[in-house]
mmCIF file of C-alpha atoms in Angstrom:
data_model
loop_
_atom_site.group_PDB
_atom_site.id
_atom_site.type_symbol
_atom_site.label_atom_id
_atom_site.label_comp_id
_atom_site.label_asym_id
_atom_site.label_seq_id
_atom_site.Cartn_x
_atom_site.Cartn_y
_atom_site.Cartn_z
ATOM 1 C CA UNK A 36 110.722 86.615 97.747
ATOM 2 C CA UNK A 37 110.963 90.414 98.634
ATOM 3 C CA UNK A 38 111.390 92.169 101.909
ATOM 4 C CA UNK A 39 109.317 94.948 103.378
ATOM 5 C CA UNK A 40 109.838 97.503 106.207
ATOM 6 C CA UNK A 41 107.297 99.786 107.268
ATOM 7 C CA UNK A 42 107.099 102.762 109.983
ATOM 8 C CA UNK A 43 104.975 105.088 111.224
ATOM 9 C CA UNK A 44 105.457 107.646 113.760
ATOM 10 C CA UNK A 45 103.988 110.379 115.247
ATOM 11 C CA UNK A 46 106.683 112.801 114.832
ATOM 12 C CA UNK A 47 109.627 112.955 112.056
ATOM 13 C CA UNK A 48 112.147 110.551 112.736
ATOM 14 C CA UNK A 49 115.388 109.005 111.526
ATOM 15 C CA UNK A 50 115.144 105.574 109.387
ATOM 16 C CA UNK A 51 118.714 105.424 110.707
ATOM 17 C CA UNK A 52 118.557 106.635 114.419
ATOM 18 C CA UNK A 53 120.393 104.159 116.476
ATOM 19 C CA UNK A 54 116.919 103.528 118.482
ATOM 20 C CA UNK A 55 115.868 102.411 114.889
ATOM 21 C CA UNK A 56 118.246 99.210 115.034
ATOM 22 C CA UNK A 57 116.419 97.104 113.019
ATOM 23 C CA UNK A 58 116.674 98.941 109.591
ATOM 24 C CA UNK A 59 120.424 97.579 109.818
ATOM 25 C CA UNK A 60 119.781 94.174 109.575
ATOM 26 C CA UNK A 61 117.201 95.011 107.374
ATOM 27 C CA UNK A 62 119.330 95.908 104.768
ATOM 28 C CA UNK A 63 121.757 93.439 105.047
ATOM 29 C CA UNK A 64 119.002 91.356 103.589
ATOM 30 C CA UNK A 65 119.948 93.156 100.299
ATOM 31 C CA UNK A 66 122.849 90.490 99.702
ATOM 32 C CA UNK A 67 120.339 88.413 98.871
ATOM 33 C CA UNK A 68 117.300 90.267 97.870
ATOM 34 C CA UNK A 69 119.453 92.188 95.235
ATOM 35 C CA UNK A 70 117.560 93.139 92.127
ATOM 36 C CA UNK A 71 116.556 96.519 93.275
ATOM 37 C CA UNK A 72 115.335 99.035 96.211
ATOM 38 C CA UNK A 73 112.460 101.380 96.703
ATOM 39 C CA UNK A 74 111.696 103.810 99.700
ATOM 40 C CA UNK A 75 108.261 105.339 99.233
ATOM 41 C CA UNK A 76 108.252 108.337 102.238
ATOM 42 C CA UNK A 77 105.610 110.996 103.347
ATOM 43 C CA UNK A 78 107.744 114.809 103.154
ATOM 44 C CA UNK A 79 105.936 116.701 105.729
ATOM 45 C CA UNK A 80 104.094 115.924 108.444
ATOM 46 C CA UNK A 81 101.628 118.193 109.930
ATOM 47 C CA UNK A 82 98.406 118.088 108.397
ATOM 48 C CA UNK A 83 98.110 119.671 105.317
ATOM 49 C CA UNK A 84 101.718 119.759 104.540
ATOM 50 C CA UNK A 85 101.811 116.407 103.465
ATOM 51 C CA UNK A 86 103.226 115.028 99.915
ATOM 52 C CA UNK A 87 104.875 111.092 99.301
ATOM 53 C CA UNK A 88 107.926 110.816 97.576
ATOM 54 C CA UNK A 89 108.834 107.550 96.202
ATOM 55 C CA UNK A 90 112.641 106.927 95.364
ATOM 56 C CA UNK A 91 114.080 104.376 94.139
ATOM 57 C CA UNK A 92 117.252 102.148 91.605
ATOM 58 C CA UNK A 93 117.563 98.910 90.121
ATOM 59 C CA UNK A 94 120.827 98.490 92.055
ATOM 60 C CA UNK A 95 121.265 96.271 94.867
ATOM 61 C CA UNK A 96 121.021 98.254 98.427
ATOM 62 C CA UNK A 97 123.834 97.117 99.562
ATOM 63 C CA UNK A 98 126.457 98.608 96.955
ATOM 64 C CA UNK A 99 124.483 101.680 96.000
ATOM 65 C CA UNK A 100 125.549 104.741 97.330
ATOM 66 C CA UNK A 101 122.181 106.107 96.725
ATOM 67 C CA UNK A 102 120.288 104.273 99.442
ATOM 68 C CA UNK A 103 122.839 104.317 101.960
ATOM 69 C CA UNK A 104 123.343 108.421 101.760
ATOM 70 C CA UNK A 105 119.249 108.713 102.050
ATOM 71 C CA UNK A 106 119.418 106.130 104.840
ATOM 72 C CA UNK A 107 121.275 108.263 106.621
ATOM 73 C CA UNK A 108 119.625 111.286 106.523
ATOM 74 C CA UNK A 109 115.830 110.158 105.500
ATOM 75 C CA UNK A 110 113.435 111.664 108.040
ATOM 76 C CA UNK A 111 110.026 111.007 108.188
ATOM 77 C CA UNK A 112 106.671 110.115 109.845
ATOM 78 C CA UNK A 113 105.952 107.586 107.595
ATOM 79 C CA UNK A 114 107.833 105.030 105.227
ATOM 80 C CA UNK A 115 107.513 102.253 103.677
ATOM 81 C CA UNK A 116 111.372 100.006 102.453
ATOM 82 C CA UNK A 117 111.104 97.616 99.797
ATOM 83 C CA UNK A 118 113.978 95.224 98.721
ATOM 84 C CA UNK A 119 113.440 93.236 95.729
ATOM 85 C CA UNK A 120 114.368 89.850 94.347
ATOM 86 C CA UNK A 121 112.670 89.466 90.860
ATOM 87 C CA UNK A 122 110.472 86.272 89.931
ATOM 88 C CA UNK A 123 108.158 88.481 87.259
ATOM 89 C CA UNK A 124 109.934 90.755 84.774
ATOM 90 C CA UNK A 125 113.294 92.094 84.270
ATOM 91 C CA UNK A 126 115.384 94.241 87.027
ATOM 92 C CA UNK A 127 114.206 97.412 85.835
ATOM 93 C CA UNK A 128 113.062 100.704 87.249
ATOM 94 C CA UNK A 129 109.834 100.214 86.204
ATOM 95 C CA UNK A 130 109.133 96.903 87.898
ATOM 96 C CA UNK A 131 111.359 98.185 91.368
ATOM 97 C CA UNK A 132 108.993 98.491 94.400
ATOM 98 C CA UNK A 133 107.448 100.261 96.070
ATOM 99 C CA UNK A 134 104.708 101.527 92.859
ATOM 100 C CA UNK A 135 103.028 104.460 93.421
ATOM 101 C CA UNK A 136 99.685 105.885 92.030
ATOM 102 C CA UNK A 137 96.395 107.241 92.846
ATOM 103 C CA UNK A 138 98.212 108.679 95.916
ATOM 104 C CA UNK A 139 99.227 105.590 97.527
ATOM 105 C CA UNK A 140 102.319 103.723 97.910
ATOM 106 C CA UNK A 141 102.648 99.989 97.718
ATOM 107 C CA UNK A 142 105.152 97.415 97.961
ATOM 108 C CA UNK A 143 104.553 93.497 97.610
ATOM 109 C CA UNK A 144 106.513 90.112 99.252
ATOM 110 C CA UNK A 145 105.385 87.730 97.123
ATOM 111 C CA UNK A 146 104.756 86.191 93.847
ATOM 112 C CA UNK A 147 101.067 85.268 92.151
ATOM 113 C CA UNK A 148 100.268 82.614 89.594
ATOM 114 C CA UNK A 149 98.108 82.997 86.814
ATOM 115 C CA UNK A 150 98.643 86.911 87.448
ATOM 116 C CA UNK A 151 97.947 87.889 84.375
ATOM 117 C CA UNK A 152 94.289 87.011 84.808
ATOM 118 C CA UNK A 153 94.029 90.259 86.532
ATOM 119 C CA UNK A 154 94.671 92.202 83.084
ATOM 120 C CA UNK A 155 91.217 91.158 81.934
ATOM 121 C CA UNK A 156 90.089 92.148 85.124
ATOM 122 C CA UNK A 157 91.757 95.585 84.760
ATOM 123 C CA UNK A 158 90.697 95.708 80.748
ATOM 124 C CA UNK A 159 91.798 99.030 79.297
ATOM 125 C CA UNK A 160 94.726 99.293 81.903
ATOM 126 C CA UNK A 161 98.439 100.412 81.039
ATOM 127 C CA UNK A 162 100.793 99.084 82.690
ATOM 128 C CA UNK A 163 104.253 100.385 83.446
ATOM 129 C CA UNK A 164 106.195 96.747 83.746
ATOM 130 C CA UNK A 165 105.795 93.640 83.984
ATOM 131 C CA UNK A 166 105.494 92.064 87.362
ATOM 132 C CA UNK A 167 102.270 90.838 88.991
ATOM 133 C CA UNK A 168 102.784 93.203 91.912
ATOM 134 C CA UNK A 169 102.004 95.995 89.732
ATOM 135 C CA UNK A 170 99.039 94.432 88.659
ATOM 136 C CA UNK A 171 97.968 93.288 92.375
ATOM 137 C CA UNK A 172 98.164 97.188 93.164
ATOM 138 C CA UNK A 173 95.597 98.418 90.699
ATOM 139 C CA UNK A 174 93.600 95.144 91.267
ATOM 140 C CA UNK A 175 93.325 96.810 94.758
ATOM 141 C CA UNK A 176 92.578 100.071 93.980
ATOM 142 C CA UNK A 177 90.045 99.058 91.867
ATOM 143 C CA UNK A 178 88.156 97.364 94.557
ATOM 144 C CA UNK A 179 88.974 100.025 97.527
ATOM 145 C CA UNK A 180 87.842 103.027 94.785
ATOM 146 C CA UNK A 181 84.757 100.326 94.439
ATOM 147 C CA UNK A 182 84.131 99.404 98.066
ATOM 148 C CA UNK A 183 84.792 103.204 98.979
ATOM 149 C CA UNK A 184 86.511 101.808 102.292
ATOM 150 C CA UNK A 185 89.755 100.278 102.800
ATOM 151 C CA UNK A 186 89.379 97.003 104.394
ATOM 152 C CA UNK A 187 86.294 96.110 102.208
ATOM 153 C CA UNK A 188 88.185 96.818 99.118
ATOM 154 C CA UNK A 189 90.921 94.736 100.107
ATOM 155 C CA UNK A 190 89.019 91.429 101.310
ATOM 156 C CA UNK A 191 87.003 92.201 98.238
ATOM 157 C CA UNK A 192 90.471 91.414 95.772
ATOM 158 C CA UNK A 193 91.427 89.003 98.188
ATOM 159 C CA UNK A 194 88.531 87.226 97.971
ATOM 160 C CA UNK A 195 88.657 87.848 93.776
ATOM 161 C CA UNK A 196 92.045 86.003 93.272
ATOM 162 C CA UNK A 197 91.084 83.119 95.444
ATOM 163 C CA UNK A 198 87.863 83.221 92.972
ATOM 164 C CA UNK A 199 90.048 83.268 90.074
ATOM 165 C CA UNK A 200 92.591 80.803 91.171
ATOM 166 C CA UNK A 201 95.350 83.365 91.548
ATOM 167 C CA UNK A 202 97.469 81.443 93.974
ATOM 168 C CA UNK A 203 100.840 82.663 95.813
ATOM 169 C CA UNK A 204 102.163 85.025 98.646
ATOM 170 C CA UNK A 205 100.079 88.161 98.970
ATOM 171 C CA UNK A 206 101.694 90.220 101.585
ATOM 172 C CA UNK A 207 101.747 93.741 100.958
ATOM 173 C CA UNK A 208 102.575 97.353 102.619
ATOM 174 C CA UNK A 209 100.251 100.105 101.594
ATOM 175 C CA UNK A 210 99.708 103.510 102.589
ATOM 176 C CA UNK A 211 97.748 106.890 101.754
ATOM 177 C CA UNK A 212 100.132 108.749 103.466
ATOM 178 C CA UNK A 213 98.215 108.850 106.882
ATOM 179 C CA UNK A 214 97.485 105.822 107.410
ATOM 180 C CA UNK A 215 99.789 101.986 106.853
ATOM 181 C CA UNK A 216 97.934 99.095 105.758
ATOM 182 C CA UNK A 217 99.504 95.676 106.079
ATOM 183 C CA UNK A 218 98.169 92.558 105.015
ATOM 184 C CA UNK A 219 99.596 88.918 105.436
ATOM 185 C CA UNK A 220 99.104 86.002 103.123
ATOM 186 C CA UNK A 221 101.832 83.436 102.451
ATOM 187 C CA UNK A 222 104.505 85.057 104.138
ATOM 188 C CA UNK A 223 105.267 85.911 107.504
ATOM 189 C CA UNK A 224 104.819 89.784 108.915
ATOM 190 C CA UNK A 225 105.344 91.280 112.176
ATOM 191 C CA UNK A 226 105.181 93.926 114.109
ATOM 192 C CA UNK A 227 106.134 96.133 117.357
ATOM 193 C CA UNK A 228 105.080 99.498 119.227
ATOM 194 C CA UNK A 229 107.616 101.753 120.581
ATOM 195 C CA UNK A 230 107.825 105.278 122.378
ATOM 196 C CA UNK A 231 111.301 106.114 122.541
ATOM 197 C CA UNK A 232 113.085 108.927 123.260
ATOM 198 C CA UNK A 233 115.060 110.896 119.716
ATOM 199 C CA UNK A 234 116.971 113.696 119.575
ATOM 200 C CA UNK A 235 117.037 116.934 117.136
ATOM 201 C CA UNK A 236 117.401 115.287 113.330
ATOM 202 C CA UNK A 237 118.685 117.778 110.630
ATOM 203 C CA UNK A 238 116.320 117.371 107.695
ATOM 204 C CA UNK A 239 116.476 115.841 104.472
ATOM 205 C CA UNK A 240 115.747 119.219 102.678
ATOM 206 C CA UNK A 241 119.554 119.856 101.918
ATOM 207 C CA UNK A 242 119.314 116.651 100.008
ATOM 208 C CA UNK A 243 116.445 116.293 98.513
ATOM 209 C CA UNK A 244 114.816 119.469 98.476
ATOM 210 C CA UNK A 245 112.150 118.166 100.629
ATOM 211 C CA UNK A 246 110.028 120.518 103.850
ATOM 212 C CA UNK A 247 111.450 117.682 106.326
ATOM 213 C CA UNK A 248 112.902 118.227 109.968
ATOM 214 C CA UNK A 249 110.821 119.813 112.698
ATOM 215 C CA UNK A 250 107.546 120.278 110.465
ATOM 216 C CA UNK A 251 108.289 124.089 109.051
ATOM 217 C CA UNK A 252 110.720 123.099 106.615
ATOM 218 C CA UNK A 253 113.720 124.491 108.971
ATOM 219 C CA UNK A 254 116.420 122.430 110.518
ATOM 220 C CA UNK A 255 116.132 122.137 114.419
ATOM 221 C CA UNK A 256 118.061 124.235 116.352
ATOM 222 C CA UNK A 257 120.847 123.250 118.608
ATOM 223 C CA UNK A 258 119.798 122.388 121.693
ATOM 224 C CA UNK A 259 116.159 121.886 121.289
ATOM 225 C CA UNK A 260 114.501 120.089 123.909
ATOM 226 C CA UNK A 261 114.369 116.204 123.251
ATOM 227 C CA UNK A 262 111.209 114.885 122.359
ATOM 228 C CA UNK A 263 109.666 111.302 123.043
ATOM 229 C CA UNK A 264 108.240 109.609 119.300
ATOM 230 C CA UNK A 265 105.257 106.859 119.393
ATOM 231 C CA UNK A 266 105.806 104.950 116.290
ATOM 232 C CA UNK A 267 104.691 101.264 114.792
ATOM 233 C CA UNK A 268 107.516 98.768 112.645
ATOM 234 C CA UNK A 269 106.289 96.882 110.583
ATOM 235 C CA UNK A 270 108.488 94.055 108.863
ATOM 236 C CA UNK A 271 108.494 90.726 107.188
ATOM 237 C CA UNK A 272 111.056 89.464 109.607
ATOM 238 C CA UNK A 273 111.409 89.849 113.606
ATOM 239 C CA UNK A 274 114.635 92.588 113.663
ATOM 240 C CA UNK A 275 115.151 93.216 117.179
ATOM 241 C CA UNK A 276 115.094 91.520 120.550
ATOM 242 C CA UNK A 277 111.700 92.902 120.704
ATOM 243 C CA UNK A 278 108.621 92.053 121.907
ATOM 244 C CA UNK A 279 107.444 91.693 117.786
ATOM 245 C CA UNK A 280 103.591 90.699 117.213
ATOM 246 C CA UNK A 281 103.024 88.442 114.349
ATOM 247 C CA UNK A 282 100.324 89.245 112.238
ATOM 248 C CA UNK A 283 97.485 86.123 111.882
ATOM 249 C CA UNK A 284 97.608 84.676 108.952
ATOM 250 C CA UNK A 285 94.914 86.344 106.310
ATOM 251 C CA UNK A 286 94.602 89.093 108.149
ATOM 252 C CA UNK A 287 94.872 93.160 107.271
ATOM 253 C CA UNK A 288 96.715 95.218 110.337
ATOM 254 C CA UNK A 289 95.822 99.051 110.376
ATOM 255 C CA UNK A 290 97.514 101.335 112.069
ATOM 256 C CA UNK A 291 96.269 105.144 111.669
ATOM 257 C CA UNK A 292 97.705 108.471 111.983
ATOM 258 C CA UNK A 293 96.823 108.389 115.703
ATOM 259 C CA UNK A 294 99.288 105.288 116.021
ATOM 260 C CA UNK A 295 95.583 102.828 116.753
ATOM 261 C CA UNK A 296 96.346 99.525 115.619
ATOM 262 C CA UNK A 297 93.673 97.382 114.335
ATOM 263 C CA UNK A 298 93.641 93.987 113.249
ATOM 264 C CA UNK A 299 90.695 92.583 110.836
ATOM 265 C CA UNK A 300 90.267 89.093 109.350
ATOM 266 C CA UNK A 301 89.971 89.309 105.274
ATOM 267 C CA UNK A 302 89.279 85.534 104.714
ATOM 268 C CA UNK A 303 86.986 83.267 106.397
ATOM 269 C CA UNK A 304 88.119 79.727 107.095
ATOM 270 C CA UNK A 305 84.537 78.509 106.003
ATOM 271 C CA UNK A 306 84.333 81.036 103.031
ATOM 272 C CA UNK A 307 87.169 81.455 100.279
ATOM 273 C CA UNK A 308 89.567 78.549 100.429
ATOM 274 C CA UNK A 309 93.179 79.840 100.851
ATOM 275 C CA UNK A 310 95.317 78.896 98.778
#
């Protein structure tokens, strides 16, 4: 069982700012949930400046220097934290979370049976590794690229592994880089709305040669005015003392680049049996 952190904000802010508390005990969950770590991140955030940079070791969080130096200075609008403890394949780069292709970042909490059903379903497809979370994310993409919309693509799977007998935990963060998608299946998923005040951040850009800080690619100057940042946390455990909003059961929340949240059913109780 894996463990997944999403946010989205309106402005660039810190993973780490102190109004950010729950990415602290989020981590800590890396004790446990040791077999490798993934941060999948948009660099830029005013329109048209956009790219998604996906980092990530086969090291646990906890002990890698790695995470905990882009931790600290990560900035962003939008990112997605994956912790992994392995079920299907090796602890390898290749099978460490979040995957990324297509232009869209996704990390799973869960495992599937029978997973490998989906190849046939996906005939001709290469894989990278070996886990059934890599094969769940082209299983979507197939269906969204299909559906042409995201919601139908995604009942549409949904609705193909409970066809096909693919049983398990199907939670999942996904995201196009304006938009997070977050379905729950299996496991348990919240999330919470906050406008908070944040102070001047310097950017990521000495680090990782990125266009981050105050959206022209130049650190903030001393003394700029505060500003107030909308965002949406998404996790797959309740963090703070928050007022956290569980996500129904077999459900897909959407929250868009204007911060909207939406919350659709993707299985009906008198339709697809869940498994």
């Amino acid at each position: 069982m894996c463990r997944l952190f999403g946010l989205i904000a309106d402005t660039p802010v810190s993973i780490e700012n102190p109004i950010l508390e729950g990415i602290k005990p989020f981590v800590e969950l890396s004790y446990k949930h040791h077999d490798g770590w993934g941060i999948g991140y948009v660099d830029g955030c005013p329109p048209g400046e956009k790219s998604i940079r996906v980092v990530k070791s086969d090291y646990p969080a906890w002990k890698d220097e790695h995470f905990s130096r882009l931790i600290k200075h990560l900035v962003s609008c939008l990112a997605i934290v994956h912790l992994r403890d392995a079920k299907y394949g090796p602890v390898a780069l290749r099978n460490t979370h979040p995957f990324f292709a297509e232009g869209w970042i996704f990390a799973h909490n869960g495992s599937l049976r029978n997973f490998r059903k989906i190849e046939r379903e996906l005939r001709g497809k290469r894989f990278s590794g070996e886990t059934d979370s890599e094969r769940y994310f082209y299983l979507l993409l197939k269906h969204i690229k299909q559906k042409e919309d995201v919601p139908r693509g995604v009942r549409s799977a949904i609705e193909w592994l409970h066809k096909n007998y693919i049983e398990g935990a199907k939670n999942f963060l996904m995201s196009d880089g304006n938009h997070i998608y977050a379905y729950r299946e299996g496991r348990e998923l919240y999330y919470v709305e906050r406008e908070v005040p944040i102070s001047p951040i310097e950017p990521l850009r000495r680090i990782l040669g990125g266009s981050l800080g105050n959206g022209s690619g130049e650190a903030l100057a001393e003394g700029e005015v505060n500003k107030t940042a909308r965002m949406v946390v998404i996790a797959s455990e309740i963090l703070t003392d928050e007022s956290w909003h569980e996500v129904p059961e077999s459900h897909l929340l959407i929250v868009n680049d204007k911060l909207q949240v939406v919350i659709e059913p993707i299985l009906e109780k008198a339709g697809v049996p869940i498994a």
